[in-house]
PDB file of C-alpha atoms in Angstrom:
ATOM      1  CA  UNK A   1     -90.442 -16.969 -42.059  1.00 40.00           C
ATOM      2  CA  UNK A   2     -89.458 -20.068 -40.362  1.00 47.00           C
ATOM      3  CA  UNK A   3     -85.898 -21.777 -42.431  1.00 45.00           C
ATOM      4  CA  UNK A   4     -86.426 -24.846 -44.176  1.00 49.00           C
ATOM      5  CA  UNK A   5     -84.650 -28.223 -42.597  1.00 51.00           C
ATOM      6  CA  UNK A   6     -81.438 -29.095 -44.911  1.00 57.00           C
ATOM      7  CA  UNK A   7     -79.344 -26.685 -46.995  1.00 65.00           C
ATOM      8  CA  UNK A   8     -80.903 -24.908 -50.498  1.00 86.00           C
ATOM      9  CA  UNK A   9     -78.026 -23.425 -52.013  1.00 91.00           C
ATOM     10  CA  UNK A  10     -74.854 -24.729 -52.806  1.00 91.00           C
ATOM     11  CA  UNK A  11     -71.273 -23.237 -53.181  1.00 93.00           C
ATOM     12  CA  UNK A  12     -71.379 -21.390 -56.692  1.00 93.00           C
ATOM     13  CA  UNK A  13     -75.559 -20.612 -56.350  1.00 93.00           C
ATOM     14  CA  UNK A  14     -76.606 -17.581 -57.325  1.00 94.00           C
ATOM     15  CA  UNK A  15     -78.305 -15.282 -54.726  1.00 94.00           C
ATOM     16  CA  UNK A  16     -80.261 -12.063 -54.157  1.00 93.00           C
ATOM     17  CA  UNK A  17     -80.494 -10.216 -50.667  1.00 92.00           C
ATOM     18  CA  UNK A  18     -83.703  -8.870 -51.711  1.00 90.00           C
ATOM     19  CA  UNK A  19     -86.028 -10.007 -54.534  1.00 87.00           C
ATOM     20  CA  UNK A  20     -84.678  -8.445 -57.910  1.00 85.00           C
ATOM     21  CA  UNK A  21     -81.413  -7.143 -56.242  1.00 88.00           C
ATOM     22  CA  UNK A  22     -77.866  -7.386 -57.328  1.00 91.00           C
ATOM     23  CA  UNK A  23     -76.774 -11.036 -58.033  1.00 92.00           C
ATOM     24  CA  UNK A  24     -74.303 -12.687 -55.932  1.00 94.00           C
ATOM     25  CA  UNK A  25     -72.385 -15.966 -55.612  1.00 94.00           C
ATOM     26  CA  UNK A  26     -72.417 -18.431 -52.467  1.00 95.00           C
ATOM     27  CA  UNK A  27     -68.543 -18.893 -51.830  1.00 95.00           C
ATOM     28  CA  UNK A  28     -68.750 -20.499 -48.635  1.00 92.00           C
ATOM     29  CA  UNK A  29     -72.185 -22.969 -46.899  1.00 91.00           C
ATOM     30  CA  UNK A  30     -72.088 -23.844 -43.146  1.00 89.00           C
ATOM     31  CA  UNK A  31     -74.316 -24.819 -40.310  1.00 87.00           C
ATOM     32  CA  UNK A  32     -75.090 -22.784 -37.154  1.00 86.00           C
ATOM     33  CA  UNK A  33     -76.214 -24.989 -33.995  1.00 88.00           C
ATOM     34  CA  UNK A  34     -79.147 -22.782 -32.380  1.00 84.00           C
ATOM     35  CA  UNK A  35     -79.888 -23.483 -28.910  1.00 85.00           C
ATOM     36  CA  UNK A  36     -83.076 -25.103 -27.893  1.00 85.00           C
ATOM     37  CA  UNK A  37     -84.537 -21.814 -26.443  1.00 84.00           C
ATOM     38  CA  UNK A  38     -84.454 -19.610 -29.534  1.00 77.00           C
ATOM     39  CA  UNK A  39     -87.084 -19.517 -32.384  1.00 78.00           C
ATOM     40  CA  UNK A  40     -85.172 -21.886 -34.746  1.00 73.00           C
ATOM     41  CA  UNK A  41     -83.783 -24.783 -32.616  1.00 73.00           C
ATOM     42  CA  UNK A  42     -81.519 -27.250 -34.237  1.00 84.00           C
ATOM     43  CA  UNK A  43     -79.078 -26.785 -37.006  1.00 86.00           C
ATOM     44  CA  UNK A  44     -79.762 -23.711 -39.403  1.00 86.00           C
ATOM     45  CA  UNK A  45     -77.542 -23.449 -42.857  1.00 89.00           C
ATOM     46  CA  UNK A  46     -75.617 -20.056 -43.038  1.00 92.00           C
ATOM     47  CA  UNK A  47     -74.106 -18.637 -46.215  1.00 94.00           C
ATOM     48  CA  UNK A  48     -71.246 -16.697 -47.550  1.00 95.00           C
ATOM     49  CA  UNK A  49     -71.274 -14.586 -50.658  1.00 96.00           C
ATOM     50  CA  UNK A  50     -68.850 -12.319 -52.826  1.00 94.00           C
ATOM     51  CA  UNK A  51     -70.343  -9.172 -51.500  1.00 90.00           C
ATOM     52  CA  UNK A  52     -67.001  -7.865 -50.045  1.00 87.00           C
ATOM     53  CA  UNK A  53     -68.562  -8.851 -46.616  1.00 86.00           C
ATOM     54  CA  UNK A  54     -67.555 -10.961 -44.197  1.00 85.00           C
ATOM     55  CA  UNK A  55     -70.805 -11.313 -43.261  1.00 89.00           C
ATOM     56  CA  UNK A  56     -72.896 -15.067 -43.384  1.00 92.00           C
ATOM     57  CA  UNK A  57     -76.658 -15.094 -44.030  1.00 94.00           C
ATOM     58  CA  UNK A  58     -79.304 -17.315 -42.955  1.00 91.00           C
ATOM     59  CA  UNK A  59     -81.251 -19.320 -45.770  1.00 90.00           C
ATOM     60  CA  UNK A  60     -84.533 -17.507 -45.723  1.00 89.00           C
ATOM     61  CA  UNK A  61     -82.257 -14.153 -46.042  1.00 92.00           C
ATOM     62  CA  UNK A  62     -81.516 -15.398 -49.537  1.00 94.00           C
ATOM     63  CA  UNK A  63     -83.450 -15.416 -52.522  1.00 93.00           C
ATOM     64  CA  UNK A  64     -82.879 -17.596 -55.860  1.00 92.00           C
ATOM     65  CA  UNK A  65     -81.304 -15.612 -58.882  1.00 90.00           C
ATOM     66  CA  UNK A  66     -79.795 -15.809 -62.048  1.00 79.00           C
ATOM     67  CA  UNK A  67     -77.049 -13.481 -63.408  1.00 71.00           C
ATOM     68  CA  UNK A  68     -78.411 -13.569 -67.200  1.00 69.00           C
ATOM     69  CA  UNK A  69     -82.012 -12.282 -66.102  1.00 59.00           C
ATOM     70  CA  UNK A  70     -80.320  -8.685 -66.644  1.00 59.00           C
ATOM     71  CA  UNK A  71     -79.800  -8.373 -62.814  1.00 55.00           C
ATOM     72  CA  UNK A  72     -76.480  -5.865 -61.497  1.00 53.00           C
ATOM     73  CA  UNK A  73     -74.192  -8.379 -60.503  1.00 55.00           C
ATOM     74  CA  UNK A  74     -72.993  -8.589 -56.994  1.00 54.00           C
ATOM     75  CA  UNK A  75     -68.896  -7.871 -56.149  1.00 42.00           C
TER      76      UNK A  75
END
């Protein structure tokens, strides 16, 4: 799945990893400057969640959630 231009989630969205997962929280939004030669040239937006990770995702790594839909929550 190809990323969409422009950023989807903002600081405080809540996120799955995988459809139905445990809930997390964006805590961080950046861009990462691919180079021309890779798959997705241009600017792509990376996230940062409270998953005790240090780890950023890609956008189409996320899915939308909601804490209240009886979901675990995330860290």
């Amino acid at each position: 799945m190809r990323p969409r231009p422009g950023a989807q989630f903002v600081v405080g969205s809540f996120v799955c990893l995988v459809p139905n997962g445990p809930v997390h929280r964006v805590v961080w939004r950046g861009t990462q400057l691919m180079p021309s030669h890779s798959d997705w040239p241009g600017e792509i937006a990376v996230y940062r969640l409270n998953d005790d990770y240090w780890d950023c995702y890609y956008e189409y790594q996320l899915h939308p959630a909601q804490p209240w839909e009886g979901r675990p929550a995330g860290a």
